[in-house]
mmCIF file of C-alpha atoms in Angstrom:
data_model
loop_
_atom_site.group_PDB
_atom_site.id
_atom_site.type_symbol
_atom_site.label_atom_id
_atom_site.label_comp_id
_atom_site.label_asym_id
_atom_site.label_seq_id
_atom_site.Cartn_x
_atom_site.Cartn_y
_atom_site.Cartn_z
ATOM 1 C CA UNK A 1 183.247 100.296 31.981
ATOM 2 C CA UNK A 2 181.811 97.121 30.094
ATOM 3 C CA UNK A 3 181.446 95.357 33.529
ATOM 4 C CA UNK A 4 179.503 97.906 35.056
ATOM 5 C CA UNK A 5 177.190 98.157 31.970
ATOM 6 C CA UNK A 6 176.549 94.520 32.564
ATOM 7 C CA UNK A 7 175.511 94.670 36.122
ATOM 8 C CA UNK A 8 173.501 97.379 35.638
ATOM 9 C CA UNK A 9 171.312 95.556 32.633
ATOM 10 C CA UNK A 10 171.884 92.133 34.672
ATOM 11 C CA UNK A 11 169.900 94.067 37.479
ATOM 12 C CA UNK A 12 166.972 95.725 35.530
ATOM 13 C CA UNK A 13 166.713 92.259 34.230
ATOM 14 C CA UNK A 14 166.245 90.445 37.454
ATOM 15 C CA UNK A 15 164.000 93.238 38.942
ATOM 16 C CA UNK A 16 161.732 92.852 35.697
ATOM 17 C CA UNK A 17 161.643 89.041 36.399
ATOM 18 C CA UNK A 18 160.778 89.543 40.120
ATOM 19 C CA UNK A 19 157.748 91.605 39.022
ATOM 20 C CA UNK A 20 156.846 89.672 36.507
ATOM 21 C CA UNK A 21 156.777 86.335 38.967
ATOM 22 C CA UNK A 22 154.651 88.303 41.396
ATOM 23 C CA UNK A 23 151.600 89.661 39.240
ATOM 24 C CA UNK A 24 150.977 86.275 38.679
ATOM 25 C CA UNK A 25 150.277 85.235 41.974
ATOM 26 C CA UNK A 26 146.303 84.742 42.982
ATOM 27 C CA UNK A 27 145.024 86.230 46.520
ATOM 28 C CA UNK A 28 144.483 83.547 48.881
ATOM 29 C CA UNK A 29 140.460 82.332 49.450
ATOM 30 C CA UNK A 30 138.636 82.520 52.565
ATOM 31 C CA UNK A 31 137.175 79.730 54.655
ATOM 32 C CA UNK A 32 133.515 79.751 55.647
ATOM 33 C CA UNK A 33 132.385 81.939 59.081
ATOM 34 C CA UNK A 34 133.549 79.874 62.706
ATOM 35 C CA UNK A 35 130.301 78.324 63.840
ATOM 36 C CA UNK A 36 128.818 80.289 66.780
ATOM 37 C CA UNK A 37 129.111 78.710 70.630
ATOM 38 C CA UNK A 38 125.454 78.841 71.365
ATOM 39 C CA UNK A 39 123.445 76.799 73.988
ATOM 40 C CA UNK A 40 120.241 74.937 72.638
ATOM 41 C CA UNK A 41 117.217 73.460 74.594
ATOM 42 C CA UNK A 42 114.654 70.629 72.777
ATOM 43 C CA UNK A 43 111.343 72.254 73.065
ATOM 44 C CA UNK A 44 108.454 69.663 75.337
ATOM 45 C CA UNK A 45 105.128 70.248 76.283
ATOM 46 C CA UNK A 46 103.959 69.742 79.760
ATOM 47 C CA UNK A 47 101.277 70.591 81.977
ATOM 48 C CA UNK A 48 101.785 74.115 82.564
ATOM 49 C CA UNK A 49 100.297 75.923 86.062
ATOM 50 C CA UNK A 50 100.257 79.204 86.549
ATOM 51 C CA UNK A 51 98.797 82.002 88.818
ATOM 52 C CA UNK A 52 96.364 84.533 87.441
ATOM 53 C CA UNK A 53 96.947 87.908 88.842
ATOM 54 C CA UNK A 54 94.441 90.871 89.443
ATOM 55 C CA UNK A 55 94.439 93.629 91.517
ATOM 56 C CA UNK A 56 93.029 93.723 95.109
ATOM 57 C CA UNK A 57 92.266 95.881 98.383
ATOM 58 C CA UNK A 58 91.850 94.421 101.974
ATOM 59 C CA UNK A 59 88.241 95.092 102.887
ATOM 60 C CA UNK A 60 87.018 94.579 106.631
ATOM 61 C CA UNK A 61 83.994 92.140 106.055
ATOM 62 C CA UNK A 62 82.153 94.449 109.006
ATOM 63 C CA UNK A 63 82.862 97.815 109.065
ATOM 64 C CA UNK A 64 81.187 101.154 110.753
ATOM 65 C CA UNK A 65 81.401 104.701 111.801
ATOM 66 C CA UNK A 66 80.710 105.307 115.801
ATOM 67 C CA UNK A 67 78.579 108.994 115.358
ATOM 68 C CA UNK A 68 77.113 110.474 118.164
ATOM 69 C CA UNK A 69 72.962 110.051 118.455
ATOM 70 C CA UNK A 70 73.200 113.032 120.855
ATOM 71 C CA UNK A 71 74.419 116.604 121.013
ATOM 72 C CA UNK A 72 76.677 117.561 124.324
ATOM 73 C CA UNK A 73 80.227 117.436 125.110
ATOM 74 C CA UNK A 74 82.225 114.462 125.229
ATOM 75 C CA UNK A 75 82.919 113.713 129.270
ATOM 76 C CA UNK A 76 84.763 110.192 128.788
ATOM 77 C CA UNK A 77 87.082 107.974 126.596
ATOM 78 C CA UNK A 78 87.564 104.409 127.860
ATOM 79 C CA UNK A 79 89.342 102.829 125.208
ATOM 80 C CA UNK A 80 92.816 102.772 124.156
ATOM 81 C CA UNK A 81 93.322 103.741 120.150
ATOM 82 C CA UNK A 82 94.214 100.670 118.217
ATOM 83 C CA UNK A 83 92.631 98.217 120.581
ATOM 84 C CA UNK A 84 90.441 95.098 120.216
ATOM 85 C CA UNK A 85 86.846 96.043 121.634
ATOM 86 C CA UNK A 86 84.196 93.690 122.220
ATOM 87 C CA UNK A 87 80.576 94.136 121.296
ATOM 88 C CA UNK A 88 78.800 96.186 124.012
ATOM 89 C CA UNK A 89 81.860 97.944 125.301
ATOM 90 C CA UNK A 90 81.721 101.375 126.965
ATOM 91 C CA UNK A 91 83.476 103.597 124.299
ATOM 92 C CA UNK A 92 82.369 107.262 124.769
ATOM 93 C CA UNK A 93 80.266 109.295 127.448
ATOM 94 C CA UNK A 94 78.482 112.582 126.611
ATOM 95 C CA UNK A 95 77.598 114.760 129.068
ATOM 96 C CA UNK A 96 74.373 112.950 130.825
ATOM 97 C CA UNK A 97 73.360 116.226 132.981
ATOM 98 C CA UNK A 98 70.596 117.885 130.732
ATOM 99 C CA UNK A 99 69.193 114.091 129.728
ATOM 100 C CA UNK A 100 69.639 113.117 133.206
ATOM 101 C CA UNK A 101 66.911 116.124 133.881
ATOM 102 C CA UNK A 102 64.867 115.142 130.836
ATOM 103 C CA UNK A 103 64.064 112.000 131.989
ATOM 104 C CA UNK A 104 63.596 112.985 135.441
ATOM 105 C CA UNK A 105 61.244 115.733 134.470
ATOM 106 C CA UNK A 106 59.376 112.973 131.878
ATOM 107 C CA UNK A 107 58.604 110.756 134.708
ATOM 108 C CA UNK A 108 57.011 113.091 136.829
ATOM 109 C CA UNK A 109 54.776 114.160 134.248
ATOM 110 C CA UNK A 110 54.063 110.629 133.701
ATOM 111 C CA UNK A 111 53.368 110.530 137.443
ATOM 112 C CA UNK A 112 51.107 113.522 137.266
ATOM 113 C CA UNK A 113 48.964 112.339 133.866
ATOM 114 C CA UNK A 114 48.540 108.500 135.661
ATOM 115 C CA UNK A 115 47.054 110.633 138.541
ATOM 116 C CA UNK A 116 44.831 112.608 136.317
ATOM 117 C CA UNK A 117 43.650 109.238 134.607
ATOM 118 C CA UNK A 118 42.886 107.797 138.307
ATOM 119 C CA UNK A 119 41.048 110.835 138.789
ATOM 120 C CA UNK A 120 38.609 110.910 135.298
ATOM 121 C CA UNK A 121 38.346 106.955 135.973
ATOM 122 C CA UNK A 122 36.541 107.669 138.859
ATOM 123 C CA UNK A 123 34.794 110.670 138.093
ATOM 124 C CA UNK A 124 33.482 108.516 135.100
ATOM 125 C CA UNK A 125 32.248 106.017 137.378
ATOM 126 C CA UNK A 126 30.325 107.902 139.866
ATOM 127 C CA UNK A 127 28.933 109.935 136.650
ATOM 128 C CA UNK A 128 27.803 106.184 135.549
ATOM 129 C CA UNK A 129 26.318 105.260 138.672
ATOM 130 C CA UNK A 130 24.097 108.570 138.714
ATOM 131 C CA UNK A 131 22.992 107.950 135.444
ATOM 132 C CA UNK A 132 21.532 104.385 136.399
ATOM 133 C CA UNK A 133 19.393 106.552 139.294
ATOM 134 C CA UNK A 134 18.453 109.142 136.226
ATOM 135 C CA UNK A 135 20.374 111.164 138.693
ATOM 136 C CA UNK A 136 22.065 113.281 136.232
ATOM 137 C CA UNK A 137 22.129 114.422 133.156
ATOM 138 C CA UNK A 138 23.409 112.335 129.668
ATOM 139 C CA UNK A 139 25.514 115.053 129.369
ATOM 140 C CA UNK A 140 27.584 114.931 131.847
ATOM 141 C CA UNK A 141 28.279 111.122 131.376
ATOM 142 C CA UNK A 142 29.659 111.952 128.208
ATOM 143 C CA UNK A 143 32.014 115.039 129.372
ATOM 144 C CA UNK A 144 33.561 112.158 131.965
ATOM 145 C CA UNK A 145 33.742 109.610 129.141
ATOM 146 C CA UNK A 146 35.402 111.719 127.061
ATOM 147 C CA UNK A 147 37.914 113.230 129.977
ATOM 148 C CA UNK A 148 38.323 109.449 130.579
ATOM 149 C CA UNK A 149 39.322 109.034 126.809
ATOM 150 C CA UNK A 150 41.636 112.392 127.149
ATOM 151 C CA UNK A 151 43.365 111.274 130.258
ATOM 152 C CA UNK A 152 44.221 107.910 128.674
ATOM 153 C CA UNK A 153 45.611 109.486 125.962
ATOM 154 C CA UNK A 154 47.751 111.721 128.216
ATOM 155 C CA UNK A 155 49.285 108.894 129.940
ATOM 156 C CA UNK A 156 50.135 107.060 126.721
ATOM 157 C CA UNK A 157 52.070 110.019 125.542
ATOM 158 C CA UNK A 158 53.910 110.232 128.666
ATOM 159 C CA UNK A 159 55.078 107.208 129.066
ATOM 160 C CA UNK A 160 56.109 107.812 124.928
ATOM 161 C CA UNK A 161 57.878 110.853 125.929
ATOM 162 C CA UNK A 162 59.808 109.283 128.982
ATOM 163 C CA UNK A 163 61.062 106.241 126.269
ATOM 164 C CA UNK A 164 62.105 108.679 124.434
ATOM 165 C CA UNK A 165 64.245 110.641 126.722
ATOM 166 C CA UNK A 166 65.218 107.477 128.352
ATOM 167 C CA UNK A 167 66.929 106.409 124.918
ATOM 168 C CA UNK A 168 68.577 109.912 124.358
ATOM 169 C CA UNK A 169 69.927 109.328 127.860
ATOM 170 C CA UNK A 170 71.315 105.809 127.140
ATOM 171 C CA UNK A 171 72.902 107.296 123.556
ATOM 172 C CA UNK A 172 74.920 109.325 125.712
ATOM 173 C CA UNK A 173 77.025 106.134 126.772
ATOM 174 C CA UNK A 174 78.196 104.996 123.396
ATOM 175 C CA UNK A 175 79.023 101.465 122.917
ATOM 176 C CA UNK A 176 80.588 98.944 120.473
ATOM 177 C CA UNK A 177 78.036 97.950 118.005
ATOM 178 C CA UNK A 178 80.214 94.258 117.582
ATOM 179 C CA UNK A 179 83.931 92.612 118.239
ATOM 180 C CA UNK A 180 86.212 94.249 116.227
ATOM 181 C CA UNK A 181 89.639 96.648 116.228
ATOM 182 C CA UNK A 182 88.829 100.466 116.949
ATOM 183 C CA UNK A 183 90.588 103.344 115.112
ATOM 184 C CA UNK A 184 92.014 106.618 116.532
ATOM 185 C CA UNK A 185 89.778 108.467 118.410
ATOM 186 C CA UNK A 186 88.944 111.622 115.977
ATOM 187 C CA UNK A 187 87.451 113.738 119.105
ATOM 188 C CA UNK A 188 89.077 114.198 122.354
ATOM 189 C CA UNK A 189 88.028 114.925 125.927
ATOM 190 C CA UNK A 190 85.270 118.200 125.974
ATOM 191 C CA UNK A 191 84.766 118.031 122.430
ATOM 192 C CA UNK A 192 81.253 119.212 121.091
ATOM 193 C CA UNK A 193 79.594 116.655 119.281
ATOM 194 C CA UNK A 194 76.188 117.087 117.297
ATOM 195 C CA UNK A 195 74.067 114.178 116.940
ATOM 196 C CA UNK A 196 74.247 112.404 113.672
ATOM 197 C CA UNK A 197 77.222 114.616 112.629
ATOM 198 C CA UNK A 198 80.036 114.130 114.065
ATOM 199 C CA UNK A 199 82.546 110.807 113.692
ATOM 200 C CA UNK A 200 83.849 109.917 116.632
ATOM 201 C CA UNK A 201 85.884 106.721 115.629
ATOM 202 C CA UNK A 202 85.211 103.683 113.108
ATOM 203 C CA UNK A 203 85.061 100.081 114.344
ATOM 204 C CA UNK A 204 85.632 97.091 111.707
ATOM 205 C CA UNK A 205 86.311 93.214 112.135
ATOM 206 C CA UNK A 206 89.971 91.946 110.934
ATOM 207 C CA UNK A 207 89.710 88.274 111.388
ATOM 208 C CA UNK A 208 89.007 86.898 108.972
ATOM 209 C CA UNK A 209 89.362 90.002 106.262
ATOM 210 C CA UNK A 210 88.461 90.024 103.048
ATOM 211 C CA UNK A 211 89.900 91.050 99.795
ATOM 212 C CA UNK A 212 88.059 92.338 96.894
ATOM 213 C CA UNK A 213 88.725 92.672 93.177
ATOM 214 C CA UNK A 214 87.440 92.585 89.867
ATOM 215 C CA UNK A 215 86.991 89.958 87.193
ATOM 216 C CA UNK A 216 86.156 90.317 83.150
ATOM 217 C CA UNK A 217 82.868 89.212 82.523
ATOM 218 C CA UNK A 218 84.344 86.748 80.415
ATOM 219 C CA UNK A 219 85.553 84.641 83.346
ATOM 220 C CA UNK A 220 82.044 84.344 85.114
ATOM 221 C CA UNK A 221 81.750 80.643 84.270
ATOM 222 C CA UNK A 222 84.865 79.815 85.834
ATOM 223 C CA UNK A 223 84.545 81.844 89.045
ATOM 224 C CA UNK A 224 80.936 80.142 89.271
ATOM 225 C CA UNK A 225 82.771 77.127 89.025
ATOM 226 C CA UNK A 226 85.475 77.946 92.086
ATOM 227 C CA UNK A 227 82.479 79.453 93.867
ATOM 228 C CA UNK A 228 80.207 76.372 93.752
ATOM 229 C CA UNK A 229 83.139 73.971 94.070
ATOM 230 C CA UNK A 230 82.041 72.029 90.773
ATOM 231 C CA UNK A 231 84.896 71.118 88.213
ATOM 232 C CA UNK A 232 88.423 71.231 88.192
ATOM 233 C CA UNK A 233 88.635 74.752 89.166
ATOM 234 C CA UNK A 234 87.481 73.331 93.172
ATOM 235 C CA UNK A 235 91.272 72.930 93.397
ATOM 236 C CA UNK A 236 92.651 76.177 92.163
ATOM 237 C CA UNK A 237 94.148 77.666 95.368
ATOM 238 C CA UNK A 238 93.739 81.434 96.460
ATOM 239 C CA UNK A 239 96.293 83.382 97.549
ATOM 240 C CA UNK A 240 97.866 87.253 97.524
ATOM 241 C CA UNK A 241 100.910 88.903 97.433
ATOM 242 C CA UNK A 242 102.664 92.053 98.416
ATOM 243 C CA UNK A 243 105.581 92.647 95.490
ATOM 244 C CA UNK A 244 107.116 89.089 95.989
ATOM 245 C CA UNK A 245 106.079 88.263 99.406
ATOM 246 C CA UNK A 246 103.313 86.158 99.657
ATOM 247 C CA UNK A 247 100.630 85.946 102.466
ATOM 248 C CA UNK A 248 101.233 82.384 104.290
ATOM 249 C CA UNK A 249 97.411 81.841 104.457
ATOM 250 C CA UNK A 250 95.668 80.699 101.516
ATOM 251 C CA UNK A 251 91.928 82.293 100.919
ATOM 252 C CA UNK A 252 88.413 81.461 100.274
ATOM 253 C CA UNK A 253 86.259 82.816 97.027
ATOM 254 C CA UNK A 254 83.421 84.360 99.479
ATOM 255 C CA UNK A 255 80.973 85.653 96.712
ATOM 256 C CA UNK A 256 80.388 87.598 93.426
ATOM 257 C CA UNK A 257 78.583 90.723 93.353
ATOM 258 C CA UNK A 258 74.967 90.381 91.880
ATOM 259 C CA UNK A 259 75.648 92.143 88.665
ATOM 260 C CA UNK A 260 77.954 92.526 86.073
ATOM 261 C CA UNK A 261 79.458 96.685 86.147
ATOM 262 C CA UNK A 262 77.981 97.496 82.606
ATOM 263 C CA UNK A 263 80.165 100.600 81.974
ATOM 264 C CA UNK A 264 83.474 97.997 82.786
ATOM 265 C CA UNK A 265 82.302 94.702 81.930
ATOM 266 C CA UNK A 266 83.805 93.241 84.922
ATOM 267 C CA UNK A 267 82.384 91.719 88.150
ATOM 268 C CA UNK A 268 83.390 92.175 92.009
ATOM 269 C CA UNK A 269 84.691 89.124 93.632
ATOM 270 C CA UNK A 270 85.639 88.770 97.578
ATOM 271 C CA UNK A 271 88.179 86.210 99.232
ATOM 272 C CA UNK A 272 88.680 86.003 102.777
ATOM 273 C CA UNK A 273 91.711 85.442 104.526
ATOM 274 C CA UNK A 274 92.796 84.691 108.441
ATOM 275 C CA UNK A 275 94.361 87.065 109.823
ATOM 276 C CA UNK A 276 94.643 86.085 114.035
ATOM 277 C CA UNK A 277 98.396 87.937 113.147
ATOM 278 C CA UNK A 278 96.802 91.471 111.944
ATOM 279 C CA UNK A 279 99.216 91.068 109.626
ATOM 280 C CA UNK A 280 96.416 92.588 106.907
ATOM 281 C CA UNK A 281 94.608 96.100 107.233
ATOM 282 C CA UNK A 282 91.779 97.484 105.355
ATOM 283 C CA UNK A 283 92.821 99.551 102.796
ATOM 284 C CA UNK A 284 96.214 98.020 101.423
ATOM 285 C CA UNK A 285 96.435 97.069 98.036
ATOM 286 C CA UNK A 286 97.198 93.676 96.985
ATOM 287 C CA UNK A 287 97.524 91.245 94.298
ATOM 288 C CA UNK A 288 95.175 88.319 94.097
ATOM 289 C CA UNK A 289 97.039 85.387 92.865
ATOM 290 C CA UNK A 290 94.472 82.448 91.706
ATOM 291 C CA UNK A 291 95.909 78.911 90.396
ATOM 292 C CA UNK A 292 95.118 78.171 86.645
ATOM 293 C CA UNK A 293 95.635 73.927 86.482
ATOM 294 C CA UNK A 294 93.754 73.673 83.399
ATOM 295 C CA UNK A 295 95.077 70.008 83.156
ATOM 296 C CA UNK A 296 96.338 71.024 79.511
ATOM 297 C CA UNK A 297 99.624 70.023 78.135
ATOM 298 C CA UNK A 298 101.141 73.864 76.893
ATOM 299 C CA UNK A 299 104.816 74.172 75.292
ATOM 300 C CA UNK A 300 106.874 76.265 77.811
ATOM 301 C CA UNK A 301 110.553 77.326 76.878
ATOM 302 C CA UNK A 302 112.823 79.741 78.487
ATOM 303 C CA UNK A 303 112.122 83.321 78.450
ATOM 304 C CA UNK A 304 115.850 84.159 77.816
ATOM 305 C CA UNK A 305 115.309 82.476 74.347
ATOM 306 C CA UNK A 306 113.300 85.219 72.843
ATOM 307 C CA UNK A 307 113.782 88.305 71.087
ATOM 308 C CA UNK A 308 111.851 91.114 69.991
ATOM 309 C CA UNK A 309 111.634 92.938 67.073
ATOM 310 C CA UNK A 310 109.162 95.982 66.591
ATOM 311 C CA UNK A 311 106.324 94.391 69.347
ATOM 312 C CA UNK A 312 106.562 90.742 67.419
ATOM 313 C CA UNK A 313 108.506 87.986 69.389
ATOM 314 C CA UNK A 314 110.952 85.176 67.503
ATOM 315 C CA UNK A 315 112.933 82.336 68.663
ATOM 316 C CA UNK A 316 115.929 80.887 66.970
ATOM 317 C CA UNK A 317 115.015 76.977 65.691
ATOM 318 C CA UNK A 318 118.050 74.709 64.919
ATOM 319 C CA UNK A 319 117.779 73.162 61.372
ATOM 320 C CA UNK A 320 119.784 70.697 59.024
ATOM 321 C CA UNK A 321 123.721 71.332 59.034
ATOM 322 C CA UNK A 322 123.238 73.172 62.502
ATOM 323 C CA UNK A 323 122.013 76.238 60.645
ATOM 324 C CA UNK A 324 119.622 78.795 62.881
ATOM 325 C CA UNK A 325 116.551 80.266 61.220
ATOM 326 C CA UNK A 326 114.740 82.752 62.981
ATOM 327 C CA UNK A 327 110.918 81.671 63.830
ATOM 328 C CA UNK A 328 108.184 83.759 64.453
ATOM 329 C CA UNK A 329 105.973 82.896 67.965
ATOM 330 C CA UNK A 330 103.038 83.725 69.462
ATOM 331 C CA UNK A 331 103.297 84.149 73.321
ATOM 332 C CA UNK A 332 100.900 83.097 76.097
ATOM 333 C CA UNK A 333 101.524 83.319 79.730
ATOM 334 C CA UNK A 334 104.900 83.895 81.940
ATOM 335 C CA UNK A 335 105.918 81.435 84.417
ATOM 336 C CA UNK A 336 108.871 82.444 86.417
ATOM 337 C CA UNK A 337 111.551 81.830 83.634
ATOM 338 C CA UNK A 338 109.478 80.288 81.237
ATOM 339 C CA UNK A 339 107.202 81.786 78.666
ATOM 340 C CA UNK A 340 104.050 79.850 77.188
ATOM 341 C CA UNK A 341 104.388 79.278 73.843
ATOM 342 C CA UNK A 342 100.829 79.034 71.788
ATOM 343 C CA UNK A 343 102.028 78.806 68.598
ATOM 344 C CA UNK A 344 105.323 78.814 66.173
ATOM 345 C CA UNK A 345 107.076 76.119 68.018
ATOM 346 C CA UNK A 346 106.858 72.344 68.360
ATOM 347 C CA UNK A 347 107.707 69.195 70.500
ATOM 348 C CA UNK A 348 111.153 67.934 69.523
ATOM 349 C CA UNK A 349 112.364 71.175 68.148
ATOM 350 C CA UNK A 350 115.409 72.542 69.404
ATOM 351 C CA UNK A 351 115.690 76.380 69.768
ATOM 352 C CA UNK A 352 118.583 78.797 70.793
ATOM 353 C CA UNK A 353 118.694 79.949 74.540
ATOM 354 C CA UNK A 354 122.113 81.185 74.714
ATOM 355 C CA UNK A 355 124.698 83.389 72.718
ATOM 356 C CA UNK A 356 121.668 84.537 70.519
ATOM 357 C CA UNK A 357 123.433 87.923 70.590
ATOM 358 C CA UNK A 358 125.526 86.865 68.329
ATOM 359 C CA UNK A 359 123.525 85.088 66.006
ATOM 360 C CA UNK A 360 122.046 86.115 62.197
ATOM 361 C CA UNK A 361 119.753 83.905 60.181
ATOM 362 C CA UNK A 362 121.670 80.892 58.465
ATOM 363 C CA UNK A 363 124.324 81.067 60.681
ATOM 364 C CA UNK A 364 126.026 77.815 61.583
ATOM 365 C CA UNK A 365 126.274 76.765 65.351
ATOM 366 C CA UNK A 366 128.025 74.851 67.502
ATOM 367 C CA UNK A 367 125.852 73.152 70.735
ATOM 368 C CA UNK A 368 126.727 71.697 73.860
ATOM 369 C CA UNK A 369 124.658 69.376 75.386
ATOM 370 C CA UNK A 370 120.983 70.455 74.788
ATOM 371 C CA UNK A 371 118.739 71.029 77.606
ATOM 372 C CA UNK A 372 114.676 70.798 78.273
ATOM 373 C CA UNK A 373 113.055 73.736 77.478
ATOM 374 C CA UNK A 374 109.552 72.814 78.566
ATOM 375 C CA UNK A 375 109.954 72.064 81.966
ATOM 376 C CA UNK A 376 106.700 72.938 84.091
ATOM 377 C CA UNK A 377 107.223 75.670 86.490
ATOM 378 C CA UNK A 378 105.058 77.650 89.090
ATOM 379 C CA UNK A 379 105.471 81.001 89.606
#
């Protein structure tokens, strides 16, 4: 019985001691945060070129409607749809029987009023002749003169009349009005056509083609410039694109419109392009790509490298101790990868272009080897 006692206070003993011992233990402290794998890029400045984009349509530099001149029924095509016609070309016939008739019938009248003025010329002479004898009377000289006068006048409207149904005659046979591509034939064979109505077809030039757009008012000088070949802009290069695929042929700034749009503020400018391929058709929509070489050293970094918060745009800058801190920038223009960067950033600075997912401002990082971040680059 005394032994058990014993263990049993030489346990709650031991227990006490064990609890004792372990309140007085501390927690153990934490290290600082790993550093964050990022990769970094040492911001440069470098001449930075660039293409200026607006928005364009293919224009033929020629371009008309074929209407028929004449009323009748159309008797002949002689043209494929599509095809290349050349100036002068037979396109249409009209039925020629009623102007065929016209003219006929105008140049026997002119026939019949020449013979008429034959007639009063003489008639007027004899009268002339009798008056030098005091033959007859002053007033029948006059009724010949002016019969003379009235037959002359005759003739001249004949022979107006018979131009004029000799032209309605030739309008029936409708021709190219220059070299160009036709469209598809909007009348067929025995269609009635009224003169100056109806559209028969439209004719335009494709090589070379133009391009038009619109410029802000604000650019004026420099298009002058390109226009007139004076300054550095005489190099800028011309060029358009459909989504990424660029036309092979580079263009030529044609001309700017006379005035400035003032409801817009912007001007109409026209390239022109080659196009021996028919590769362009009035009509499609384009976008006019014009080189900007200013010649100005700009600090370009990588796109990738920025963030956005709430429609402002920061980069992460590498400080002292390899701490982050997150720096406000002001953008300027994209360049494939790269973004232009007018302000907030500056030569020799190194800024965060990868793993900035994971990044918070102070945090510490760890770098590989840096890279360039200014790098020129056309688009």
């Amino acid at each position: 019985m005394l032994n058990r006692n014993f263990y049993f206070i030489a346990s709650i003993s031991l227990m006490g001691l064990l609890s004792a011992c372990g309140g007085k233990q501390q927690p153990a402290q934490q290290g600082p945060p790993p550093a964050v794998p990022v990769t970094v890029a040492e911001v440069v400045s470098s001449e930075a070129a660039y293409y200026d984009e607006y928005p364009g349509t293919v224009v033929a530099l020629n371009q008309t409607e074929i209407r028929a001149q004449v009323t009748g029924y159309i008797t002949g095509i002689h043209f494929q749809d599509g095809a290349t016609v050349t100036k002068g070309q037979r396109l249409y016939s009209i039925d020629q029987q009623l102007y065929g008739a016209n003219y006929q019938q105008a140049l026997a009248n002119l026939q019949v009023q020449e013979t008429n003025l034959l007639k009063a010329q003489k008639d007027a002479d004899r009268y002339h002749e009798l008056d030098k004898q005091d033959a007859i009377a002053k007033q029948q000289v006059d009724y010949a003169d002016a019969a003379l006068e009235a037959a002359r006048k005759q003739v001249d409207a004949a022979k107006a009349n018979v131009n004029a149904v000799k032209a309605n005659l030739g309008f029936a046979t409708i021709t190219a009005p220059f070299t160009g591509t036709i469209g598809i034939s909007q009348v067929r064979m025995g269609t009635s056509v009224v003169a100056g109505q109806t559209v028969l077809n439209t004719v335009s030039t494709d090589d070379p083609i133009a391009v038009d757009f619109t410029v802000d008012q604000k650019e004026l000088y420099r298009f002058n410039q390109l226009l007139t070949g004076g300054g550095k802009g005489a190099d800028s290069t011309f060029s358009i694109a459909f989504g990424k695929e660029v036309y092979p042929a580079n263009g030529k700034l044609l001309l700017l419109d006379r005035a400035v749009d003032p409801q817009t503020g912007t001007i109409r400018a026209r390239l022109s392009f080659a196009n021996g391929k028919k590769l362009l058709k009035a009509g499609m929509s384009t976008t006019v790509r014009i080189l900007n070489n200013s010649g100005q050293q700009s600090v370009t970094i990588p796109y990738k490298a920025v963030t956005e918060q709430l429609g402002e745009f920061f980069v992460y800058v590498v400080g002292d101790s390899s701490k982050v801190s997150q720096r406000k920038v002001v953008l300027g223009k994209q360049i494939g990868t790269n973004i232009i960067v007018r302000d907030g950033v500056q030569n020799g600075e190194k800024i965060v272009v990868e793993g900035i997912q994971n990044l918070r401002e102070g945090a510490v990082i760890s770098t590989g080897a840096p890279g360039t971040a200014g790098a020129a680059a056309k688009k």
